PDB file of C-alpha atoms in Angstrom:
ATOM      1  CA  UNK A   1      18.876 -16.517 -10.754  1.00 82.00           C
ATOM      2  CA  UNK A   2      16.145 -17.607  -8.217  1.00 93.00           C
ATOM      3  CA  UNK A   3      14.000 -14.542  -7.153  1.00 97.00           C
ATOM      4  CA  UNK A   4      11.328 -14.630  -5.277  1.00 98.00           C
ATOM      5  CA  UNK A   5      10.500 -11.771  -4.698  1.00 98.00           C
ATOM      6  CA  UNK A   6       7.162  -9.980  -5.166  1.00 98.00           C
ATOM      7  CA  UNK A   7       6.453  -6.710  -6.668  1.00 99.00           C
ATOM      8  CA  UNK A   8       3.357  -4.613  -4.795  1.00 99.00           C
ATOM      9  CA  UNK A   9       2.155  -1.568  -6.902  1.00 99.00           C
ATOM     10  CA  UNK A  10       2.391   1.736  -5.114  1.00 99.00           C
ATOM     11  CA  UNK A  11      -1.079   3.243  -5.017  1.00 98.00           C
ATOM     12  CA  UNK A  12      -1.345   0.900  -8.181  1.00 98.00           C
ATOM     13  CA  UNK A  13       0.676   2.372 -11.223  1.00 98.00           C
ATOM     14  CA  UNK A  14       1.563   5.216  -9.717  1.00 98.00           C
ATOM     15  CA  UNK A  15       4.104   6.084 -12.029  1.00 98.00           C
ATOM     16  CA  UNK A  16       1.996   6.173 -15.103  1.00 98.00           C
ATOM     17  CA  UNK A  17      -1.575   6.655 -14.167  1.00 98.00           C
ATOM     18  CA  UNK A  18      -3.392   8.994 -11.628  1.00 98.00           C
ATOM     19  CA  UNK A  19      -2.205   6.664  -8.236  1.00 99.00           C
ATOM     20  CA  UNK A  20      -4.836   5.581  -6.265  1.00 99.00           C
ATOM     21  CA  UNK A  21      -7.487   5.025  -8.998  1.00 99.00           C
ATOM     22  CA  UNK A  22      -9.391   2.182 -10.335  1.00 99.00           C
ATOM     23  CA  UNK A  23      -7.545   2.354 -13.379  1.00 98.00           C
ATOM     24  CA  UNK A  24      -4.015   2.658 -11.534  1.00 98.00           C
ATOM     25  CA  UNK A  25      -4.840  -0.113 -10.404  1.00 99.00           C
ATOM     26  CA  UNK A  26      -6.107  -2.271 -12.938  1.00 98.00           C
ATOM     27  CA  UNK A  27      -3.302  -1.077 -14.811  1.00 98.00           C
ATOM     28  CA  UNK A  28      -1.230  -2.296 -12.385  1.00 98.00           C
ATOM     29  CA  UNK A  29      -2.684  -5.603 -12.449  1.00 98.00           C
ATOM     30  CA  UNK A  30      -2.801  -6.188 -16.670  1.00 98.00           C
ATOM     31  CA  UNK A  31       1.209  -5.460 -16.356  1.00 98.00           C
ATOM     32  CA  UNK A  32       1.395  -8.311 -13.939  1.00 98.00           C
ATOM     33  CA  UNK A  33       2.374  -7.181 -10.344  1.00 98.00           C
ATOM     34  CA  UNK A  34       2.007  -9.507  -8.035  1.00 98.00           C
ATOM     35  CA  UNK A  35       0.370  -7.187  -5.107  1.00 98.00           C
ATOM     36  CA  UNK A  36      -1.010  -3.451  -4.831  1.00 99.00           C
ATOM     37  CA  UNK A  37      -0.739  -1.271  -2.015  1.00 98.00           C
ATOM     38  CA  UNK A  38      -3.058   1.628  -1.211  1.00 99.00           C
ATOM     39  CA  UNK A  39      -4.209   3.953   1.361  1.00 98.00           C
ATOM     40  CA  UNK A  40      -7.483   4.481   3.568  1.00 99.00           C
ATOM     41  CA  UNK A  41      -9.090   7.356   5.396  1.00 98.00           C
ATOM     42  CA  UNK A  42     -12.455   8.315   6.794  1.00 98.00           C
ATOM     43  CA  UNK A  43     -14.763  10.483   5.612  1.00 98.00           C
ATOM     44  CA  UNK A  44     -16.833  12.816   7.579  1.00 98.00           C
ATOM     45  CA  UNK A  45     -19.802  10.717   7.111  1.00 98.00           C
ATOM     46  CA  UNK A  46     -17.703   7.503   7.893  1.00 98.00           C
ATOM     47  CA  UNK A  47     -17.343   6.066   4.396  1.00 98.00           C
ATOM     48  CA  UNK A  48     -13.941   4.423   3.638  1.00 99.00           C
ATOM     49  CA  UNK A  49     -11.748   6.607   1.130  1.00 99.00           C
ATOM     50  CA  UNK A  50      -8.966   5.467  -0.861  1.00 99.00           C
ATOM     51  CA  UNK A  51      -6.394   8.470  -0.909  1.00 98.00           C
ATOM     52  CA  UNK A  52      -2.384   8.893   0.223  1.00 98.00           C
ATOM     53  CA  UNK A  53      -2.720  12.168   1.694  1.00 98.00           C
ATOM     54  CA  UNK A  54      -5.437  13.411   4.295  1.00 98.00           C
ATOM     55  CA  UNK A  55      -6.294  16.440   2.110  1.00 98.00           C
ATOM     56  CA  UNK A  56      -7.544  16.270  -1.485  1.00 98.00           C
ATOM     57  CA  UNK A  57      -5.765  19.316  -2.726  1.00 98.00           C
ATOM     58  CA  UNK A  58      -2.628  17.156  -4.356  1.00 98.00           C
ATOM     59  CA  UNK A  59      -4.339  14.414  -6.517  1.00 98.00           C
ATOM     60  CA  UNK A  60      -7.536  16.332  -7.307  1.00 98.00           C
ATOM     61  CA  UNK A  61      -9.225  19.155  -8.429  1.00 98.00           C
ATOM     62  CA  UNK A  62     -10.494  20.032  -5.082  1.00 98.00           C
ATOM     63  CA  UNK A  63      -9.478  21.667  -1.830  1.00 98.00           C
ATOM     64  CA  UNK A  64      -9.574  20.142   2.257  1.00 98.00           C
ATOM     65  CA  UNK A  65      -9.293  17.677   4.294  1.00 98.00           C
ATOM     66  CA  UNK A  66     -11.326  13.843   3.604  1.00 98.00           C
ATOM     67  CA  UNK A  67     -12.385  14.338   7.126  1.00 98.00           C
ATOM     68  CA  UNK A  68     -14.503  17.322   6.821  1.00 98.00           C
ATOM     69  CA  UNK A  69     -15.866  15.961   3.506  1.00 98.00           C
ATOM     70  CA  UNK A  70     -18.778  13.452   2.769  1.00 98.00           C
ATOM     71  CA  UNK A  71     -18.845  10.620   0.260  1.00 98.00           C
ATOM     72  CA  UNK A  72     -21.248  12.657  -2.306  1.00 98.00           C
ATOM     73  CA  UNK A  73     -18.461  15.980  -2.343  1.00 98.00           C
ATOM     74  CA  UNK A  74     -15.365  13.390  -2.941  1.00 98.00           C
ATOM     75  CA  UNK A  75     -17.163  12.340  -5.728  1.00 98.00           C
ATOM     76  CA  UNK A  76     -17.445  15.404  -7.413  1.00 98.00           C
ATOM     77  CA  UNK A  77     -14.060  15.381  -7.442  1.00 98.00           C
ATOM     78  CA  UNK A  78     -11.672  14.791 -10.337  1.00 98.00           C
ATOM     79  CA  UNK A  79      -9.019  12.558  -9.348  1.00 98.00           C
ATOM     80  CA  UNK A  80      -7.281  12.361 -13.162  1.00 98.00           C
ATOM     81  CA  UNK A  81      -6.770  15.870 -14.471  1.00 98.00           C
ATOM     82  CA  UNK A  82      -3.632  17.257 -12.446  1.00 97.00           C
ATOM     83  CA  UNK A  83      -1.959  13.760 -13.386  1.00 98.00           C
ATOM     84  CA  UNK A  84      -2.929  14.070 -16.748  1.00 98.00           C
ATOM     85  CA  UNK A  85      -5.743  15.555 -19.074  1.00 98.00           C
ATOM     86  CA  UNK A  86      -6.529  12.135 -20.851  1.00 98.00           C
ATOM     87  CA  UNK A  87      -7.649  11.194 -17.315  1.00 98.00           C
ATOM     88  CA  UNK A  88     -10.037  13.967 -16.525  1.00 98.00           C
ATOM     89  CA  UNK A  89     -12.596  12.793 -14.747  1.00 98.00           C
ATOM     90  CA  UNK A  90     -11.257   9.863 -12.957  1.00 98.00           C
ATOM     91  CA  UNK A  91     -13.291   9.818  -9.690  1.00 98.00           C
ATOM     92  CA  UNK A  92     -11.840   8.813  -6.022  1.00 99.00           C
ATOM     93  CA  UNK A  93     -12.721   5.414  -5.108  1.00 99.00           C
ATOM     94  CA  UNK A  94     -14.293   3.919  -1.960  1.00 99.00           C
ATOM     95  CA  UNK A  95     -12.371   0.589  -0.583  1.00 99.00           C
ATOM     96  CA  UNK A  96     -15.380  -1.301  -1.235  1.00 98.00           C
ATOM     97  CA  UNK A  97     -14.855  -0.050  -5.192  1.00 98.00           C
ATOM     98  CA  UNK A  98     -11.055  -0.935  -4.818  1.00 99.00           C
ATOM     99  CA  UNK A  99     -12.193  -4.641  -3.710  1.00 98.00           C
ATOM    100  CA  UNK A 100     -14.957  -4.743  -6.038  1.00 98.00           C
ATOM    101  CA  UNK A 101     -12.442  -4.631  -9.215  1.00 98.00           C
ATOM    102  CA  UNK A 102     -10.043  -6.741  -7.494  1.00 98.00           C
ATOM    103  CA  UNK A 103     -12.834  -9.898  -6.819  1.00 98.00           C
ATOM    104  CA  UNK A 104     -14.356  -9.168 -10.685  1.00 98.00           C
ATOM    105  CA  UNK A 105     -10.441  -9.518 -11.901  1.00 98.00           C
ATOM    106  CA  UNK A 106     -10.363 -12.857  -9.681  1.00 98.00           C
ATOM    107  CA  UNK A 107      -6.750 -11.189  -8.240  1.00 98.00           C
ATOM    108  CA  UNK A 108      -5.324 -13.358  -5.945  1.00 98.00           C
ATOM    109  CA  UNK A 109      -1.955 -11.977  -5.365  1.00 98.00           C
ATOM    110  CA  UNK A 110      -1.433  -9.461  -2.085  1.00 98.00           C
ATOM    111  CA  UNK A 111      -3.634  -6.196  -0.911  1.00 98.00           C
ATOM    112  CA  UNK A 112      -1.911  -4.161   0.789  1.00 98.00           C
ATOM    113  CA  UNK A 113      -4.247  -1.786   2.780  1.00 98.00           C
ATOM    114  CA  UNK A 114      -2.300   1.198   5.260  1.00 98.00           C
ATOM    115  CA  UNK A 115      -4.427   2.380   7.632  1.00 98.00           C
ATOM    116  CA  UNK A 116      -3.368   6.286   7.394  1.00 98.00           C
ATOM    117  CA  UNK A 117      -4.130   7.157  11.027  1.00 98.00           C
ATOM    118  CA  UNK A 118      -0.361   8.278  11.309  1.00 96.00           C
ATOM    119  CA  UNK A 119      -1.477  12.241  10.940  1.00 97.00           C
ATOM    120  CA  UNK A 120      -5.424  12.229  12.033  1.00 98.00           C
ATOM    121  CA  UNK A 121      -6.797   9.148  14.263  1.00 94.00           C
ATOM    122  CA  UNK A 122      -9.832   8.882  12.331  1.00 98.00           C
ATOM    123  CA  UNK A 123     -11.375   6.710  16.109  1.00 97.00           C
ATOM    124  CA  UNK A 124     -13.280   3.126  14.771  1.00 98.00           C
ATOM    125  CA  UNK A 125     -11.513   3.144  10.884  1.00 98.00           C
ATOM    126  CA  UNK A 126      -9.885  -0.693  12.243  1.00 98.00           C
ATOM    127  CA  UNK A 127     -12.868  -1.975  13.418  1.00 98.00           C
ATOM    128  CA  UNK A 128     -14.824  -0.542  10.090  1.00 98.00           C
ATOM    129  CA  UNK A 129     -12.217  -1.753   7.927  1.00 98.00           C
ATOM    130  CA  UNK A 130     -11.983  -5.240   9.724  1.00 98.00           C
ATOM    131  CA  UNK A 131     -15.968  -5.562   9.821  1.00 98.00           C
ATOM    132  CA  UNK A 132     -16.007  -5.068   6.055  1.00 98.00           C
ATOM    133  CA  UNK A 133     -13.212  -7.546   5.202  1.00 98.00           C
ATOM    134  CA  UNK A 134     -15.046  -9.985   7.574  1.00 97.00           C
ATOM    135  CA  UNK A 135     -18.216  -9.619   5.622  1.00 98.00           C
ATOM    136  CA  UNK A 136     -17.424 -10.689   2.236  1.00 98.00           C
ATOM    137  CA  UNK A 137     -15.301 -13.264   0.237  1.00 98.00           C
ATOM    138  CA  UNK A 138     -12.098 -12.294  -1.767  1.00 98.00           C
ATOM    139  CA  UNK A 139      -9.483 -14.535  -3.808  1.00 98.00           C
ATOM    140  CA  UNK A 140      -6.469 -12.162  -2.325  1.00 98.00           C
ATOM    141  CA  UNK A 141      -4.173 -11.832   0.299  1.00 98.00           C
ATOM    142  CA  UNK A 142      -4.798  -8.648   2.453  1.00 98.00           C
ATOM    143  CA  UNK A 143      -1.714  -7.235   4.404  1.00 98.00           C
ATOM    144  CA  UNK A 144      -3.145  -4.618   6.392  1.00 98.00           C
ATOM    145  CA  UNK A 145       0.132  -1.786   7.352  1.00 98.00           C
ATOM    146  CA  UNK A 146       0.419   1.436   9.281  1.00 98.00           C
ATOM    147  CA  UNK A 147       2.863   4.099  10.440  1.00 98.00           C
ATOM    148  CA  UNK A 148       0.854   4.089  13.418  1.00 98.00           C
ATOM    149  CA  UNK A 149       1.498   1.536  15.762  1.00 97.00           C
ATOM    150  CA  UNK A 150      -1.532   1.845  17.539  1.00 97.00           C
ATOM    151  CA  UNK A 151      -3.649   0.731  14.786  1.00 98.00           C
ATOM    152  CA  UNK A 152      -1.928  -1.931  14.117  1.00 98.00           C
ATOM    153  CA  UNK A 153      -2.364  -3.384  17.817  1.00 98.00           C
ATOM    154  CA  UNK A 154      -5.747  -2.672  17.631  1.00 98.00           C
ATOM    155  CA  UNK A 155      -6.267  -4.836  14.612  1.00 97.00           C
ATOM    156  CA  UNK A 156      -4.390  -7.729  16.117  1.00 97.00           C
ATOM    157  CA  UNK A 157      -6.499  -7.535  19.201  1.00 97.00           C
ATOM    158  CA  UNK A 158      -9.471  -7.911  16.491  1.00 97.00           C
ATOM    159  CA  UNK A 159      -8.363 -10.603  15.151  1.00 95.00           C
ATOM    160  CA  UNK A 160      -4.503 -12.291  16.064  1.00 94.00           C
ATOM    161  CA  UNK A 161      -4.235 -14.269  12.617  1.00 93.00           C
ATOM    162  CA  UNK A 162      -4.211 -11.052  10.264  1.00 91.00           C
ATOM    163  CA  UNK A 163      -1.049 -10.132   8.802  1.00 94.00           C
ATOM    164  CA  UNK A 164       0.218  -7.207   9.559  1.00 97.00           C
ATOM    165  CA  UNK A 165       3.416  -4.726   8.316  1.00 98.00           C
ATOM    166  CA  UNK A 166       4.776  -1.809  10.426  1.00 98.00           C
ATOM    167  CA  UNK A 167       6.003   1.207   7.992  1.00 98.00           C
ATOM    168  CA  UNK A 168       8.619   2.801   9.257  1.00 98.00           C
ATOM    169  CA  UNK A 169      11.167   5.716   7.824  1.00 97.00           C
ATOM    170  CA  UNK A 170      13.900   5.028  11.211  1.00 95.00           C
ATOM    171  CA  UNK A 171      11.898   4.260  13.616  1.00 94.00           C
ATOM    172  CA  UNK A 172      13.112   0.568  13.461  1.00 97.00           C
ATOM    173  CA  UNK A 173      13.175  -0.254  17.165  1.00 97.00           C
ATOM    174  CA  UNK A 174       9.902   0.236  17.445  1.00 97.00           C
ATOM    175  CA  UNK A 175       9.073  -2.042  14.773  1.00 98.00           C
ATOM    176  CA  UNK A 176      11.295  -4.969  16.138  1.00 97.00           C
ATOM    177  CA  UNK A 177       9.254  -4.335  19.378  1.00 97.00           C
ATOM    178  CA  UNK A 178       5.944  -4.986  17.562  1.00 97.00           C
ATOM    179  CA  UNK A 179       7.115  -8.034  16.092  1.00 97.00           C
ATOM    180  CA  UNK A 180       8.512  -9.360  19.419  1.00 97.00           C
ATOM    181  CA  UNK A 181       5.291  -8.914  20.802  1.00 96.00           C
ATOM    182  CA  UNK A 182       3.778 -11.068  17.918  1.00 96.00           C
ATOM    183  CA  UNK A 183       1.488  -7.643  17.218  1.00 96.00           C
ATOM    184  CA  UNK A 184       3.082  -7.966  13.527  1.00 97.00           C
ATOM    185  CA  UNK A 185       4.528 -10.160  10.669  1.00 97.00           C
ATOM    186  CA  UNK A 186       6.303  -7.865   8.773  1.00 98.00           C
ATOM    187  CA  UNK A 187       8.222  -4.458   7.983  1.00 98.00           C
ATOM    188  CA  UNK A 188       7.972  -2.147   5.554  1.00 98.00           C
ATOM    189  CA  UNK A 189      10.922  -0.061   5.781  1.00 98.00           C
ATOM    190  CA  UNK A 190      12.062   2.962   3.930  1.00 98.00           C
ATOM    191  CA  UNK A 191      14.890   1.577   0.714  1.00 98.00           C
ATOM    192  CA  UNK A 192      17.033   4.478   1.749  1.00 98.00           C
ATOM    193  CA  UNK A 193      16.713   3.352   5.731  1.00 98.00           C
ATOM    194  CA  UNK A 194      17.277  -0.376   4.540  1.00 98.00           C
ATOM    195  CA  UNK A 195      19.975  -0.088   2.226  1.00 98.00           C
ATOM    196  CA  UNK A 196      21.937   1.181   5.332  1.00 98.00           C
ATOM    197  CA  UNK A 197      20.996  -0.667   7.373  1.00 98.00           C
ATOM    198  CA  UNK A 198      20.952  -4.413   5.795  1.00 97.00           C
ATOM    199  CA  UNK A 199      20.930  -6.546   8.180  1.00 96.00           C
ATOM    200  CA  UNK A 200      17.739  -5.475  10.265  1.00 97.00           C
ATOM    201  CA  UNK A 201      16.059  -8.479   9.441  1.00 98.00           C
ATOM    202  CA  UNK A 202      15.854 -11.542   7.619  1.00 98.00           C
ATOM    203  CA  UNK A 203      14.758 -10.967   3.475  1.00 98.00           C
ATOM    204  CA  UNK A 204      11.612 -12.869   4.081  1.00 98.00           C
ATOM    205  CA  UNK A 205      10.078 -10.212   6.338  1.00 98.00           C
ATOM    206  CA  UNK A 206      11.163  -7.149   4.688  1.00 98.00           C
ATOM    207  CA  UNK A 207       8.667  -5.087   1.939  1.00 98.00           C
ATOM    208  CA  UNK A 208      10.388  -1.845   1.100  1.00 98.00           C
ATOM    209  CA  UNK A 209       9.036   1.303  -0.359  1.00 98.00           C
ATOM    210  CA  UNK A 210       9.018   3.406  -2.640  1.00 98.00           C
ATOM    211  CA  UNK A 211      11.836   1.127  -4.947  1.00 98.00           C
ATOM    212  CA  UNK A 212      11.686   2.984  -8.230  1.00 98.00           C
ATOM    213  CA  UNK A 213      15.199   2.932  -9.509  1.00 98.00           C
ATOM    214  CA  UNK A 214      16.821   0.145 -11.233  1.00 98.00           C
ATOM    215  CA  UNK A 215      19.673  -0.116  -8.557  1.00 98.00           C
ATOM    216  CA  UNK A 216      17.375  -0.157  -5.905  1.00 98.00           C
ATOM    217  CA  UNK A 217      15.425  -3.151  -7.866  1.00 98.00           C
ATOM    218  CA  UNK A 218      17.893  -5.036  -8.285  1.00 98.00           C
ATOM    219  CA  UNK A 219      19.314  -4.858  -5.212  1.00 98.00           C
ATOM    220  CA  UNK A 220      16.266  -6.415  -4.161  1.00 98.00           C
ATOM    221  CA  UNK A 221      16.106  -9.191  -6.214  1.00 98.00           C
ATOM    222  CA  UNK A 222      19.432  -9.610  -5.358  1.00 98.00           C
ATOM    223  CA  UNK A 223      18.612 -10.215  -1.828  1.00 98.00           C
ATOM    224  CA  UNK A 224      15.060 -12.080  -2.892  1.00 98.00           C
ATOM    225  CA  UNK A 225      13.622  -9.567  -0.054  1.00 98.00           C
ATOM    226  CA  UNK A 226       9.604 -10.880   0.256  1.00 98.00           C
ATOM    227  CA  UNK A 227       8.873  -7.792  -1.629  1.00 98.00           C
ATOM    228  CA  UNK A 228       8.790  -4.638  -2.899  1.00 99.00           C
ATOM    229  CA  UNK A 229       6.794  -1.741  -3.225  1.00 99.00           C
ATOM    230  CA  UNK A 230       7.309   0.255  -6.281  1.00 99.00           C
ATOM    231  CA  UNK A 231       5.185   3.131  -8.433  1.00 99.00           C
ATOM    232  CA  UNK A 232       6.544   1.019 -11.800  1.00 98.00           C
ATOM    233  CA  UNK A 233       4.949  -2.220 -11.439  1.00 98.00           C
ATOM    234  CA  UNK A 234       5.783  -2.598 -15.369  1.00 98.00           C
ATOM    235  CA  UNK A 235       9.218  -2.089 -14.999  1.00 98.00           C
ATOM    236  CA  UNK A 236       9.878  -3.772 -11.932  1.00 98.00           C
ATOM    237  CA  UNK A 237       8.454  -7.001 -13.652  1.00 98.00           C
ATOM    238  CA  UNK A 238      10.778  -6.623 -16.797  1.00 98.00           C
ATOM    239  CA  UNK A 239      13.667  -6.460 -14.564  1.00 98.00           C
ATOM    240  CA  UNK A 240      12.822  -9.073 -12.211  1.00 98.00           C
ATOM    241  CA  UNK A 241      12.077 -11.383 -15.460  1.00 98.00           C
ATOM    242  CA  UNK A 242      15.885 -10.239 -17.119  1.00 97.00           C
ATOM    243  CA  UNK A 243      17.630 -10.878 -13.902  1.00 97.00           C
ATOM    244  CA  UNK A 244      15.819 -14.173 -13.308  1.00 97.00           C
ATOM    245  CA  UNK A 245      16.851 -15.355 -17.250  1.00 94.00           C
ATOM    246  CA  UNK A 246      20.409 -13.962 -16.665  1.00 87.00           C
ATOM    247  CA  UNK A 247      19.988 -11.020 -19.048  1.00 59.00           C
ATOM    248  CA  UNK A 248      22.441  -8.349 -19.125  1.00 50.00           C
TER     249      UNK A 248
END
């Protein structure tokens, strides 16, 4: 079976290491995904987090929001021990630590950065993240993506030629607005929203999240949609490699 389709790490190995590490995702990378996806706030003294939510309570041993927090506190923080003890320790990275790793592993597959403005604005985090992106070299292919819609126009207005993804749970319409106005490449849709709703757009500009299950995999592949997103980069790859040799 010809598949195409890519698999993007969720937050890097989500699924079996403390997500949005350096080790998630250079875990991620040794078990051959062909993307990562990850997350980026503001802190209060404007340095460039990587983190899903905007507090820290979830992932780490610490309490509040990123926003009221400078670099030197987030880095007290243990980002490893509520996923697991034999991670204690793991610190939060910055996306300039994220990108480091990525340029040492020459990784030239996708980067998928989301702009997590959809809860707090966090005013000048495009322009920061496209002035740092436009001041170094890198082998891979960044996808910048957003919930908010707003971020996403702002970044085209930087700079037309970036590729960019709109995440949406239902709020498709607005996405195939976006696109019609050229402000975007791409969707990221819900798997749950997609998989009733299949024909919203052609394979080649659909990314899913969070595909975790076997069904939902293979009903990817299936469909040899662009992409997925998934928190078992490991698995997805078995799958996509039995399915492409016609194993059972």
């Amino acid at each position: 079976m010809k598949i195409n389709t890519k698999i993007i790490a969720h937050r890097g190995s989500k699924g079996t290491r403390p997500e949005n590490t350096l080790i998630s995702f250079q875990t991620a990378i040794d078990d051959g995904a062909d993307g990562l996806e990850t997350d980026v706030h503001f802190s209060k003294d404007h340095q460039l987090i990587i983190m899903h939510d905007e507090t820290v309570d979830r992932t780490t041993n610490g309490s509040g929001r990123i926003v009221d927090k400078n670099l030197a506190e987030i880095k007290h923080l243990d980002a490893g021990v509520r996923f697991s003890s034999e991670f204690k320790g793991t610190t939060v990275p910055t996306l300039q630590e994220v990108v480091e790793l990525l340029i040492k592993d020459n990784f030239t597959g996708i980067f998928n950065l989301e702009l997590k403005t959809n809860k707090i604005q966090y005013p000048g985090i495009e322009k920061a993240v496209f002035d740092y992106f436009a001041s170094i070299d890198y082998p891979f292919q960044l996808i910048y993506s957003s919930f908010n819609a707003r971020s996403l126009e702002i970044l085209n207005r930087l700079d037309p030629k970036l590729a960019g993804a709109k995440l949406f749970k239902t709020a498709a319409k607005q996405a195939k607005t976006l696109k019609k106005d050229h402000l975007i490449a791409d969707f990221h849709p819900d798997i749950r929203w997609l998989k009733r709703h299949p024909f919203f757009a052609p394979a080649q500009n659909l990314r899913p999240w969070t595909v975790n299950s076997t069904e939902d995999m293979q009903y990817c592949f299936e469909r040899n949609l662009a992409a997925i997103i998934t928190d078992y980069p490991a698995r997805a790859v078995q799958i996509r490699s039995e399915m492409r040799e016609g194993v059972e």
